């Protein structure tokens, strides 16, 4: 039942509820509505460079940033009034902390903007920065804090682990009985969402943007030239691009352009108390508290407290009727009926942790809608398949994201490339496999898991499997631990009878460590098979196909019948993507990318093809083809039993591609393996996967063939010094510092994207380089994004890591200053609070099979 602001009166436990009707008050006590200049309301434009749909804090922030950066004709259309939807009732928390790496930058940019916004616009924003403390009451939480400390050390954010004594000094109202440690971020706090949005709106108008409301968008009509006709009751407007920032109306806007955005509204409640004498007596504002085991946040609200729980997925409430029937007409600044019963266990946890709550009167319970994507992260950027349609949607935490995302999107729109890597927010990480049922199951899980321990290699199991399983799923699921990759299930590691098969996440080596070592040995000494079906796969052909790819890639175009590794760069010379390019027949290519990059890469290719007027046909064949990888010294011997094609080294060379039959099953075979060992990737019809797998496994019995998963493959590729996109290279790195010089052909005739920028980077010289490190640890291995220390200072970061089963040490890639990149250089890697000595080594640690072959032919076997 929807009631506009009113709450029901309850008497629960010792918590006294005296609810006053009306909307929630902010820490600033906002009053009244905004009165924009009449000229801003009366104006209408027939043309716009950018039309932003949605007047919450996200949309208004983007309007502000675009206009401030100098874009003319920025128009924001809001269906009712600014902040309607989720913004107006938000709790307004702001924090530098984020468990991920890239979103720390978004949080940082937001807070730095909010600190200066009042001075810039003259609008009070009600920004409080008392800091925040995350509470650890279990040893594994302390490990998590140590894990997060090394991931923060190389960022600008201040963050510290503090002892219980310091916690009590900062938050004297706590019951300290169970507290072991705290994770403290100075500068965290809260802001009034309404005032923030009004200040951003004032700034947007100041720089020339038009904010028009009420102006509901009724239709979006694409034109052949890539522009849009945006229709409203006030008239039509022609726009060069549109940005969907419509909050929980984003699904409706998406449907106007033929897209089903995987979003779902959930109900989130927070409780506001009246004045508490012990709070009023404090001489300074309390830091924001996050009790992770109790799963709630708590902050000071005037002389009382505000606290908001995240209940379990079983108890939380999804507003699924809105997905089925749409958002009720006219819904804007309304709330849902409160439900204290649903959050009572968290209320009791809060009263135990902060005992003064037991005597507090509740004056307000706010239960409003917020929008969740399946993985809790927003969707930000241009959308594949629809020209000049951008999104900034799915914000469960819009207040802390608004400032940074507005700047990020503004920079991308204005400069043609993302300002830094933020792949985890790419709207194209979802696809046709993302059903409504999946979205709801994942949103429930994500909401309920808000405060669970965040382990490396984490898996979440709700909504799985999707329809996007390879043909081998049913055969392999009982033999391995599956990982989730862009809707696919892919084996991470395999277990044998008697081994622990449970999912046991840990910050240290866990139950997969020994089995992965066996798989490593399998590939190095015999032969192994891996399911690689999640790869993204594109077919490109047409009279301009060679010319398009020559423009897109920094490498040369491979000859017919051959494959190479190629990189798409941004105009500023950063690595946008890495793909394998196979020239199958004259002018026809098979492009392969990682599972997480499928639509990310396809969008870039399609956009360049359209903008450049290339006569090509681009087809996404990811779901049509299965892929089996076979690797190891006996791979050729096994495959040769099944085909009449000569697979000898002189006839089927490394990086060659051929169409052949494996026991009458047609495949495209590419002699390549990410393990660095002798191997092939076999591309085939998805319906043939089971038959092909069975044939290969049967043929390899004499050689002792067995399965291996992606964990073993990662260890193998690191030893061979193979880079991975998203780790060693991304939109934060250029290919020269990443050590990709071999694949970058600056002297090729084509003026590929990023070529001129790369020449300038090379002329100026590099400031850092990617190096390979070995380190001796105990029971912990680097994962990537840990801090590198030298002479008592953080000087760089790891990008990925693993245990090396060949030298029995930990192995990691890391970016360090050029002066620290020489072989033999000693540095330290921080892991779980300990700095381990590390050494820069000559890469690769283990030579690839083709390199060993060349040396063998040159020097003889004894010298290898």
mmCIF file of C-alpha atoms in Angstrom, residues 385-732:
data_model
loop_
_atom_site.group_PDB
_atom_site.id
_atom_site.type_symbol
_atom_site.label_atom_id
_atom_site.label_comp_id
_atom_site.label_asym_id
_atom_site.label_seq_id
_atom_site.Cartn_x
_atom_site.Cartn_y
_atom_site.Cartn_z
ATOM 1 C CA UNK A 385 22.922 -1.771 -30.257
ATOM 2 C CA UNK A 386 21.305 1.676 -30.041
ATOM 3 C CA UNK A 387 23.184 4.657 -31.472
ATOM 4 C CA UNK A 388 23.765 7.681 -29.239
ATOM 5 C CA UNK A 389 21.771 6.225 -26.360
ATOM 6 C CA UNK A 390 23.557 6.521 -23.028
ATOM 7 C CA UNK A 391 22.503 5.392 -19.581
ATOM 8 C CA UNK A 392 23.169 6.383 -15.974
ATOM 9 C CA UNK A 393 20.763 4.056 -14.202
ATOM 10 C CA UNK A 394 20.514 1.412 -11.483
ATOM 11 C CA UNK A 395 21.929 3.491 -8.632
ATOM 12 C CA UNK A 396 21.327 1.891 -5.262
ATOM 13 C CA UNK A 397 23.676 4.519 -3.766
ATOM 14 C CA UNK A 398 23.057 7.501 -5.981
ATOM 15 C CA UNK A 399 24.110 10.248 -3.576
ATOM 16 C CA UNK A 400 27.744 9.158 -3.274
ATOM 17 C CA UNK A 401 27.905 8.286 -6.974
ATOM 18 C CA UNK A 402 26.236 11.401 -8.391
ATOM 19 C CA UNK A 403 29.146 13.846 -8.437
ATOM 20 C CA UNK A 404 31.750 11.403 -9.720
ATOM 21 C CA UNK A 405 29.520 9.740 -12.296
ATOM 22 C CA UNK A 406 28.404 13.117 -13.648
ATOM 23 C CA UNK A 407 32.036 14.077 -14.223
ATOM 24 C CA UNK A 408 32.962 10.638 -15.607
ATOM 25 C CA UNK A 409 30.124 10.611 -18.142
ATOM 26 C CA UNK A 410 30.666 14.239 -19.084
ATOM 27 C CA UNK A 411 34.331 13.569 -19.847
ATOM 28 C CA UNK A 412 33.458 10.476 -21.890
ATOM 29 C CA UNK A 413 30.803 12.296 -23.928
ATOM 30 C CA UNK A 414 33.057 15.278 -24.599
ATOM 31 C CA UNK A 415 36.321 13.431 -25.304
ATOM 32 C CA UNK A 416 35.157 10.219 -26.958
ATOM 33 C CA UNK A 417 36.624 7.798 -24.427
ATOM 34 C CA UNK A 418 36.178 6.971 -20.749
ATOM 35 C CA UNK A 419 38.519 9.016 -18.531
ATOM 36 C CA UNK A 420 39.504 5.877 -16.585
ATOM 37 C CA UNK A 421 38.675 2.211 -16.369
ATOM 38 C CA UNK A 422 35.179 1.567 -15.014
ATOM 39 C CA UNK A 423 34.351 -1.670 -16.815
ATOM 40 C CA UNK A 424 32.312 -2.944 -13.861
ATOM 41 C CA UNK A 425 29.675 -0.261 -14.585
ATOM 42 C CA UNK A 426 29.475 -0.956 -18.318
ATOM 43 C CA UNK A 427 25.773 -1.327 -19.169
ATOM 44 C CA UNK A 428 26.819 -3.876 -21.785
ATOM 45 C CA UNK A 429 27.848 -6.398 -19.118
ATOM 46 C CA UNK A 430 24.272 -7.645 -19.348
ATOM 47 C CA UNK A 431 22.578 -9.189 -22.371
ATOM 48 C CA UNK A 432 19.588 -11.145 -23.589
ATOM 49 C CA UNK A 433 20.304 -13.793 -20.955
ATOM 50 C CA UNK A 434 19.449 -11.274 -18.216
ATOM 51 C CA UNK A 435 15.787 -12.170 -17.673
ATOM 52 C CA UNK A 436 13.371 -10.551 -15.233
ATOM 53 C CA UNK A 437 13.526 -13.671 -13.067
ATOM 54 C CA UNK A 438 17.313 -13.499 -12.978
ATOM 55 C CA UNK A 439 17.242 -9.781 -12.197
ATOM 56 C CA UNK A 440 14.894 -10.262 -9.254
ATOM 57 C CA UNK A 441 16.844 -13.215 -7.823
ATOM 58 C CA UNK A 442 20.155 -11.328 -8.061
ATOM 59 C CA UNK A 443 18.723 -8.076 -6.711
ATOM 60 C CA UNK A 444 17.420 -9.933 -3.663
ATOM 61 C CA UNK A 445 20.796 -11.551 -3.157
ATOM 62 C CA UNK A 446 22.747 -8.329 -3.705
ATOM 63 C CA UNK A 447 20.575 -6.387 -1.260
ATOM 64 C CA UNK A 448 20.800 -9.095 1.390
ATOM 65 C CA UNK A 449 24.567 -9.418 0.879
ATOM 66 C CA UNK A 450 25.189 -5.674 1.333
ATOM 67 C CA UNK A 451 27.422 -6.210 4.341
ATOM 68 C CA UNK A 452 28.750 -9.743 3.930
ATOM 69 C CA UNK A 453 32.508 -10.341 3.945
ATOM 70 C CA UNK A 454 33.958 -9.500 0.536
ATOM 71 C CA UNK A 455 36.401 -12.264 -0.357
ATOM 72 C CA UNK A 456 38.664 -12.519 -3.396
ATOM 73 C CA UNK A 457 37.336 -14.935 -6.039
ATOM 74 C CA UNK A 458 33.838 -14.461 -4.636
ATOM 75 C CA UNK A 459 30.952 -16.360 -6.212
ATOM 76 C CA UNK A 460 27.253 -15.625 -5.739
ATOM 77 C CA UNK A 461 24.776 -18.315 -6.699
ATOM 78 C CA UNK A 462 21.287 -16.779 -6.959
ATOM 79 C CA UNK A 463 19.690 -16.889 -10.413
ATOM 80 C CA UNK A 464 22.170 -19.461 -11.736
ATOM 81 C CA UNK A 465 22.478 -21.078 -14.135
ATOM 82 C CA UNK A 466 21.049 -18.764 -16.766
ATOM 83 C CA UNK A 467 19.972 -19.925 -20.208
ATOM 84 C CA UNK A 468 23.541 -19.215 -21.303
ATOM 85 C CA UNK A 469 25.202 -22.524 -20.424
ATOM 86 C CA UNK A 470 27.630 -24.284 -22.713
ATOM 87 C CA UNK A 471 26.818 -27.722 -24.045
ATOM 88 C CA UNK A 472 29.142 -29.212 -21.431
ATOM 89 C CA UNK A 473 27.427 -27.783 -18.363
ATOM 90 C CA UNK A 474 25.464 -30.880 -17.413
ATOM 91 C CA UNK A 475 28.489 -33.132 -17.930
ATOM 92 C CA UNK A 476 30.877 -30.995 -15.886
ATOM 93 C CA UNK A 477 28.744 -29.422 -13.137
ATOM 94 C CA UNK A 478 29.137 -32.369 -10.748
ATOM 95 C CA UNK A 479 32.902 -32.529 -11.282
ATOM 96 C CA UNK A 480 33.952 -28.939 -10.669
ATOM 97 C CA UNK A 481 33.416 -25.596 -9.002
ATOM 98 C CA UNK A 482 31.796 -23.340 -11.569
ATOM 99 C CA UNK A 483 32.404 -19.636 -11.950
ATOM 100 C CA UNK A 484 30.012 -17.071 -13.414
ATOM 101 C CA UNK A 485 31.197 -15.242 -16.529
ATOM 102 C CA UNK A 486 28.772 -12.915 -18.347
ATOM 103 C CA UNK A 487 25.879 -15.318 -17.873
ATOM 104 C CA UNK A 488 27.948 -18.427 -18.604
ATOM 105 C CA UNK A 489 28.995 -21.161 -16.195
ATOM 106 C CA UNK A 490 32.676 -22.016 -16.619
ATOM 107 C CA UNK A 491 34.775 -24.479 -14.584
ATOM 108 C CA UNK A 492 37.142 -22.753 -12.154
ATOM 109 C CA UNK A 493 38.637 -25.947 -10.717
ATOM 110 C CA UNK A 494 37.930 -29.669 -10.674
ATOM 111 C CA UNK A 495 37.770 -32.011 -7.703
ATOM 112 C CA UNK A 496 38.518 -35.700 -7.312
ATOM 113 C CA UNK A 497 36.750 -38.255 -5.088
ATOM 114 C CA UNK A 498 37.450 -37.591 -1.427
ATOM 115 C CA UNK A 499 38.342 -33.914 -1.912
ATOM 116 C CA UNK A 500 36.444 -31.046 -0.282
ATOM 117 C CA UNK A 501 33.995 -29.851 -2.919
ATOM 118 C CA UNK A 502 32.358 -27.022 -1.000
ATOM 119 C CA UNK A 503 32.612 -23.353 -1.852
ATOM 120 C CA UNK A 504 35.051 -22.096 0.783
ATOM 121 C CA UNK A 505 36.019 -18.480 0.119
ATOM 122 C CA UNK A 506 39.047 -17.225 2.024
ATOM 123 C CA UNK A 507 41.687 -14.504 2.120
ATOM 124 C CA UNK A 508 44.251 -17.313 2.287
ATOM 125 C CA UNK A 509 44.876 -20.502 0.338
ATOM 126 C CA UNK A 510 41.801 -22.660 0.544
ATOM 127 C CA UNK A 511 40.414 -25.991 -0.649
ATOM 128 C CA UNK A 512 41.108 -25.376 -4.346
ATOM 129 C CA UNK A 513 44.855 -24.833 -3.881
ATOM 130 C CA UNK A 514 45.992 -28.465 -4.170
ATOM 131 C CA UNK A 515 43.529 -29.488 -6.941
ATOM 132 C CA UNK A 516 44.636 -26.507 -9.054
ATOM 133 C CA UNK A 517 48.231 -27.631 -8.575
ATOM 134 C CA UNK A 518 47.267 -31.029 -9.984
ATOM 135 C CA UNK A 519 45.606 -29.388 -12.991
ATOM 136 C CA UNK A 520 48.712 -27.271 -13.561
ATOM 137 C CA UNK A 521 50.830 -30.426 -13.570
ATOM 138 C CA UNK A 522 48.324 -32.109 -15.911
ATOM 139 C CA UNK A 523 48.781 -29.420 -18.567
ATOM 140 C CA UNK A 524 52.553 -29.095 -18.143
ATOM 141 C CA UNK A 525 53.271 -32.841 -18.267
ATOM 142 C CA UNK A 526 50.421 -34.444 -20.205
ATOM 143 C CA UNK A 527 47.297 -32.946 -21.792
ATOM 144 C CA UNK A 528 44.256 -31.102 -20.498
ATOM 145 C CA UNK A 529 40.893 -29.881 -21.845
ATOM 146 C CA UNK A 530 39.131 -26.656 -20.865
ATOM 147 C CA UNK A 531 35.716 -25.242 -21.776
ATOM 148 C CA UNK A 532 36.288 -21.792 -23.311
ATOM 149 C CA UNK A 533 32.770 -21.292 -24.660
ATOM 150 C CA UNK A 534 32.221 -17.968 -22.796
ATOM 151 C CA UNK A 535 34.620 -16.175 -25.169
ATOM 152 C CA UNK A 536 32.997 -13.317 -27.079
ATOM 153 C CA UNK A 537 33.018 -14.166 -30.804
ATOM 154 C CA UNK A 538 32.367 -11.863 -33.772
ATOM 155 C CA UNK A 539 32.341 -12.465 -37.515
ATOM 156 C CA UNK A 540 33.321 -9.463 -39.652
ATOM 157 C CA UNK A 541 33.282 -9.462 -43.446
ATOM 158 C CA UNK A 542 32.680 -7.132 -46.363
ATOM 159 C CA UNK A 543 34.625 -5.097 -48.869
ATOM 160 C CA UNK A 544 35.884 -2.670 -46.195
ATOM 161 C CA UNK A 545 36.629 -5.263 -43.499
ATOM 162 C CA UNK A 546 40.420 -5.076 -43.858
ATOM 163 C CA UNK A 547 40.355 -1.286 -43.887
ATOM 164 C CA UNK A 548 38.118 -1.156 -40.776
ATOM 165 C CA UNK A 549 40.277 -3.540 -38.774
ATOM 166 C CA UNK A 550 43.444 -1.740 -39.863
ATOM 167 C CA UNK A 551 41.888 1.428 -38.430
ATOM 168 C CA UNK A 552 40.747 -0.269 -35.223
ATOM 169 C CA UNK A 553 43.831 -2.298 -34.326
ATOM 170 C CA UNK A 554 47.389 -1.260 -33.552
ATOM 171 C CA UNK A 555 48.761 -4.523 -34.947
ATOM 172 C CA UNK A 556 48.984 -5.448 -38.625
ATOM 173 C CA UNK A 557 46.195 -7.493 -40.177
ATOM 174 C CA UNK A 558 47.131 -11.193 -40.198
ATOM 175 C CA UNK A 559 47.481 -12.998 -43.511
ATOM 176 C CA UNK A 560 44.732 -15.366 -44.615
ATOM 177 C CA UNK A 561 44.941 -18.540 -42.536
ATOM 178 C CA UNK A 562 46.705 -16.867 -39.609
ATOM 179 C CA UNK A 563 45.842 -15.312 -36.255
ATOM 180 C CA UNK A 564 47.398 -12.566 -34.169
ATOM 181 C CA UNK A 565 46.871 -10.716 -30.909
ATOM 182 C CA UNK A 566 45.619 -7.197 -31.541
ATOM 183 C CA UNK A 567 44.668 -4.233 -29.409
ATOM 184 C CA UNK A 568 42.096 -1.492 -29.878
ATOM 185 C CA UNK A 569 43.337 1.761 -28.406
ATOM 186 C CA UNK A 570 41.499 4.914 -27.386
ATOM 187 C CA UNK A 571 42.290 8.265 -29.015
ATOM 188 C CA UNK A 572 44.561 9.016 -26.034
ATOM 189 C CA UNK A 573 46.497 5.797 -26.591
ATOM 190 C CA UNK A 574 45.060 3.654 -23.815
ATOM 191 C CA UNK A 575 44.166 -0.015 -24.187
ATOM 192 C CA UNK A 576 40.427 -0.246 -24.812
ATOM 193 C CA UNK A 577 40.444 -3.958 -25.689
ATOM 194 C CA UNK A 578 42.533 -6.988 -26.591
ATOM 195 C CA UNK A 579 41.290 -9.520 -29.139
ATOM 196 C CA UNK A 580 42.601 -12.368 -31.231
ATOM 197 C CA UNK A 581 42.026 -11.717 -34.928
ATOM 198 C CA UNK A 582 41.849 -14.692 -37.308
ATOM 199 C CA UNK A 583 41.799 -14.096 -41.068
ATOM 200 C CA UNK A 584 39.705 -17.067 -42.188
ATOM 201 C CA UNK A 585 39.088 -16.344 -45.877
ATOM 202 C CA UNK A 586 39.980 -13.206 -47.842
ATOM 203 C CA UNK A 587 38.139 -10.329 -46.166
ATOM 204 C CA UNK A 588 36.418 -12.500 -43.535
ATOM 205 C CA UNK A 589 37.563 -12.454 -39.904
ATOM 206 C CA UNK A 590 36.829 -14.207 -36.642
ATOM 207 C CA UNK A 591 37.427 -11.921 -33.643
ATOM 208 C CA UNK A 592 37.669 -13.366 -30.135
ATOM 209 C CA UNK A 593 37.530 -11.455 -26.853
ATOM 210 C CA UNK A 594 37.059 -12.248 -23.173
ATOM 211 C CA UNK A 595 33.601 -13.113 -21.880
ATOM 212 C CA UNK A 596 33.277 -9.918 -19.845
ATOM 213 C CA UNK A 597 34.194 -7.761 -22.849
ATOM 214 C CA UNK A 598 31.774 -9.159 -25.429
ATOM 215 C CA UNK A 599 29.336 -6.261 -25.862
ATOM 216 C CA UNK A 600 31.859 -3.716 -24.554
ATOM 217 C CA UNK A 601 34.108 -4.483 -27.551
ATOM 218 C CA UNK A 602 31.283 -5.026 -30.030
ATOM 219 C CA UNK A 603 29.838 -1.567 -29.289
ATOM 220 C CA UNK A 604 33.188 0.100 -30.015
ATOM 221 C CA UNK A 605 33.628 -1.822 -33.285
ATOM 222 C CA UNK A 606 30.070 -1.102 -34.447
ATOM 223 C CA UNK A 607 30.352 2.582 -33.612
ATOM 224 C CA UNK A 608 33.593 2.977 -35.560
ATOM 225 C CA UNK A 609 32.113 1.088 -38.513
ATOM 226 C CA UNK A 610 29.045 3.350 -38.643
ATOM 227 C CA UNK A 611 30.882 6.620 -38.016
ATOM 228 C CA UNK A 612 33.500 5.804 -40.648
ATOM 229 C CA UNK A 613 30.984 4.645 -43.238
ATOM 230 C CA UNK A 614 32.667 1.256 -43.679
ATOM 231 C CA UNK A 615 30.889 -1.309 -45.864
ATOM 232 C CA UNK A 616 31.055 -4.300 -43.532
ATOM 233 C CA UNK A 617 28.801 -6.899 -41.960
ATOM 234 C CA UNK A 618 29.354 -7.445 -38.234
ATOM 235 C CA UNK A 619 27.722 -10.418 -36.550
ATOM 236 C CA UNK A 620 27.866 -11.459 -32.905
ATOM 237 C CA UNK A 621 28.161 -15.269 -32.958
ATOM 238 C CA UNK A 622 29.025 -15.716 -29.282
ATOM 239 C CA UNK A 623 26.007 -17.871 -28.484
ATOM 240 C CA UNK A 624 26.264 -19.920 -31.676
ATOM 241 C CA UNK A 625 29.740 -21.339 -31.089
ATOM 242 C CA UNK A 626 31.211 -23.506 -28.370
ATOM 243 C CA UNK A 627 34.966 -23.551 -27.742
ATOM 244 C CA UNK A 628 37.155 -26.317 -26.387
ATOM 245 C CA UNK A 629 40.793 -25.717 -25.542
ATOM 246 C CA UNK A 630 43.246 -28.610 -25.551
ATOM 247 C CA UNK A 631 46.745 -27.992 -24.201
ATOM 248 C CA UNK A 632 49.843 -29.831 -23.068
ATOM 249 C CA UNK A 633 52.774 -31.739 -24.584
ATOM 250 C CA UNK A 634 50.467 -34.570 -25.737
ATOM 251 C CA UNK A 635 47.791 -32.297 -27.258
ATOM 252 C CA UNK A 636 48.964 -32.921 -30.819
ATOM 253 C CA UNK A 637 49.157 -36.680 -30.297
ATOM 254 C CA UNK A 638 45.566 -36.824 -29.040
ATOM 255 C CA UNK A 639 44.093 -34.574 -31.743
ATOM 256 C CA UNK A 640 46.015 -36.272 -34.555
ATOM 257 C CA UNK A 641 44.128 -39.497 -33.826
ATOM 258 C CA UNK A 642 40.887 -37.714 -34.728
ATOM 259 C CA UNK A 643 41.699 -35.799 -37.908
ATOM 260 C CA UNK A 644 43.294 -36.389 -41.289
ATOM 261 C CA UNK A 645 44.734 -32.865 -41.192
ATOM 262 C CA UNK A 646 48.488 -32.865 -40.631
ATOM 263 C CA UNK A 647 49.032 -31.228 -37.214
ATOM 264 C CA UNK A 648 52.835 -31.395 -37.255
ATOM 265 C CA UNK A 649 54.749 -28.307 -36.207
ATOM 266 C CA UNK A 650 55.955 -27.498 -39.721
ATOM 267 C CA UNK A 651 52.520 -27.865 -41.328
ATOM 268 C CA UNK A 652 50.177 -26.469 -38.634
ATOM 269 C CA UNK A 653 52.247 -23.607 -37.297
ATOM 270 C CA UNK A 654 51.790 -21.557 -34.137
ATOM 271 C CA UNK A 655 49.071 -18.893 -34.678
ATOM 272 C CA UNK A 656 47.773 -20.633 -37.786
ATOM 273 C CA UNK A 657 44.020 -21.220 -38.242
ATOM 274 C CA UNK A 658 42.364 -23.935 -40.334
ATOM 275 C CA UNK A 659 38.934 -25.377 -40.907
ATOM 276 C CA UNK A 660 39.016 -29.124 -40.386
ATOM 277 C CA UNK A 661 37.022 -32.049 -39.069
ATOM 278 C CA UNK A 662 37.609 -33.757 -35.753
ATOM 279 C CA UNK A 663 36.011 -37.174 -36.165
ATOM 280 C CA UNK A 664 33.534 -35.701 -38.677
ATOM 281 C CA UNK A 665 32.690 -32.693 -36.463
ATOM 282 C CA UNK A 666 33.529 -29.459 -38.318
ATOM 283 C CA UNK A 667 35.732 -27.103 -36.304
ATOM 284 C CA UNK A 668 37.775 -23.977 -36.801
ATOM 285 C CA UNK A 669 41.081 -24.840 -35.178
ATOM 286 C CA UNK A 670 43.484 -22.109 -34.055
ATOM 287 C CA UNK A 671 46.900 -23.136 -32.793
ATOM 288 C CA UNK A 672 46.990 -20.964 -29.714
ATOM 289 C CA UNK A 673 46.620 -21.491 -25.982
ATOM 290 C CA UNK A 674 46.489 -19.026 -23.090
ATOM 291 C CA UNK A 675 48.418 -21.627 -21.094
ATOM 292 C CA UNK A 676 51.498 -20.980 -23.242
ATOM 293 C CA UNK A 677 51.777 -24.709 -23.907
ATOM 294 C CA UNK A 678 51.246 -26.637 -27.143
ATOM 295 C CA UNK A 679 47.554 -26.320 -27.805
ATOM 296 C CA UNK A 680 44.567 -25.533 -29.988
ATOM 297 C CA UNK A 681 41.291 -23.734 -29.569
ATOM 298 C CA UNK A 682 38.505 -25.601 -31.351
ATOM 299 C CA UNK A 683 35.527 -23.474 -32.398
ATOM 300 C CA UNK A 684 32.431 -25.498 -33.253
ATOM 301 C CA UNK A 685 28.656 -25.433 -33.316
ATOM 302 C CA UNK A 686 27.379 -25.241 -29.761
ATOM 303 C CA UNK A 687 25.200 -28.300 -30.273
ATOM 304 C CA UNK A 688 28.334 -30.345 -31.083
ATOM 305 C CA UNK A 689 30.095 -29.570 -27.783
ATOM 306 C CA UNK A 690 29.193 -32.799 -25.977
ATOM 307 C CA UNK A 691 30.119 -35.043 -28.897
ATOM 308 C CA UNK A 692 33.413 -33.228 -29.492
ATOM 309 C CA UNK A 693 34.320 -33.345 -25.796
ATOM 310 C CA UNK A 694 33.532 -37.057 -25.514
ATOM 311 C CA UNK A 695 35.542 -37.903 -28.623
ATOM 312 C CA UNK A 696 38.603 -35.998 -27.399
ATOM 313 C CA UNK A 697 38.435 -37.410 -23.868
ATOM 314 C CA UNK A 698 38.126 -40.946 -25.185
ATOM 315 C CA UNK A 699 40.975 -40.462 -27.635
ATOM 316 C CA UNK A 700 43.243 -39.182 -24.855
ATOM 317 C CA UNK A 701 42.855 -42.031 -22.379
ATOM 318 C CA UNK A 702 46.261 -43.491 -23.201
ATOM 319 C CA UNK A 703 47.878 -40.081 -22.655
ATOM 320 C CA UNK A 704 46.066 -39.584 -19.316
ATOM 321 C CA UNK A 705 43.917 -36.678 -20.535
ATOM 322 C CA UNK A 706 41.905 -34.756 -17.922
ATOM 323 C CA UNK A 707 40.029 -31.494 -17.344
ATOM 324 C CA UNK A 708 41.449 -28.210 -16.109
ATOM 325 C CA UNK A 709 39.812 -24.913 -15.185
ATOM 326 C CA UNK A 710 40.420 -21.199 -15.293
ATOM 327 C CA UNK A 711 42.364 -21.059 -11.992
ATOM 328 C CA UNK A 712 45.050 -23.352 -13.402
ATOM 329 C CA UNK A 713 45.017 -21.431 -16.679
ATOM 330 C CA UNK A 714 45.628 -18.207 -14.766
ATOM 331 C CA UNK A 715 48.651 -19.695 -12.993
ATOM 332 C CA UNK A 716 49.991 -20.971 -16.321
ATOM 333 C CA UNK A 717 49.535 -17.660 -18.155
ATOM 334 C CA UNK A 718 51.212 -15.691 -15.361
ATOM 335 C CA UNK A 719 54.298 -17.905 -15.518
ATOM 336 C CA UNK A 720 54.441 -17.231 -19.274
ATOM 337 C CA UNK A 721 54.071 -13.479 -18.599
ATOM 338 C CA UNK A 722 50.872 -13.262 -20.647
ATOM 339 C CA UNK A 723 48.998 -10.043 -19.920
ATOM 340 C CA UNK A 724 45.258 -10.020 -19.253
ATOM 341 C CA UNK A 725 42.911 -7.265 -20.361
ATOM 342 C CA UNK A 726 41.198 -5.737 -17.329
ATOM 343 C CA UNK A 727 44.243 -6.411 -15.161
ATOM 344 C CA UNK A 728 47.569 -5.597 -16.790
ATOM 345 C CA UNK A 729 45.955 -3.409 -19.444
ATOM 346 C CA UNK A 730 42.801 -1.318 -19.571
ATOM 347 C CA UNK A 731 41.686 2.267 -20.082
ATOM 348 C CA UNK A 732 44.116 3.369 -17.351
#
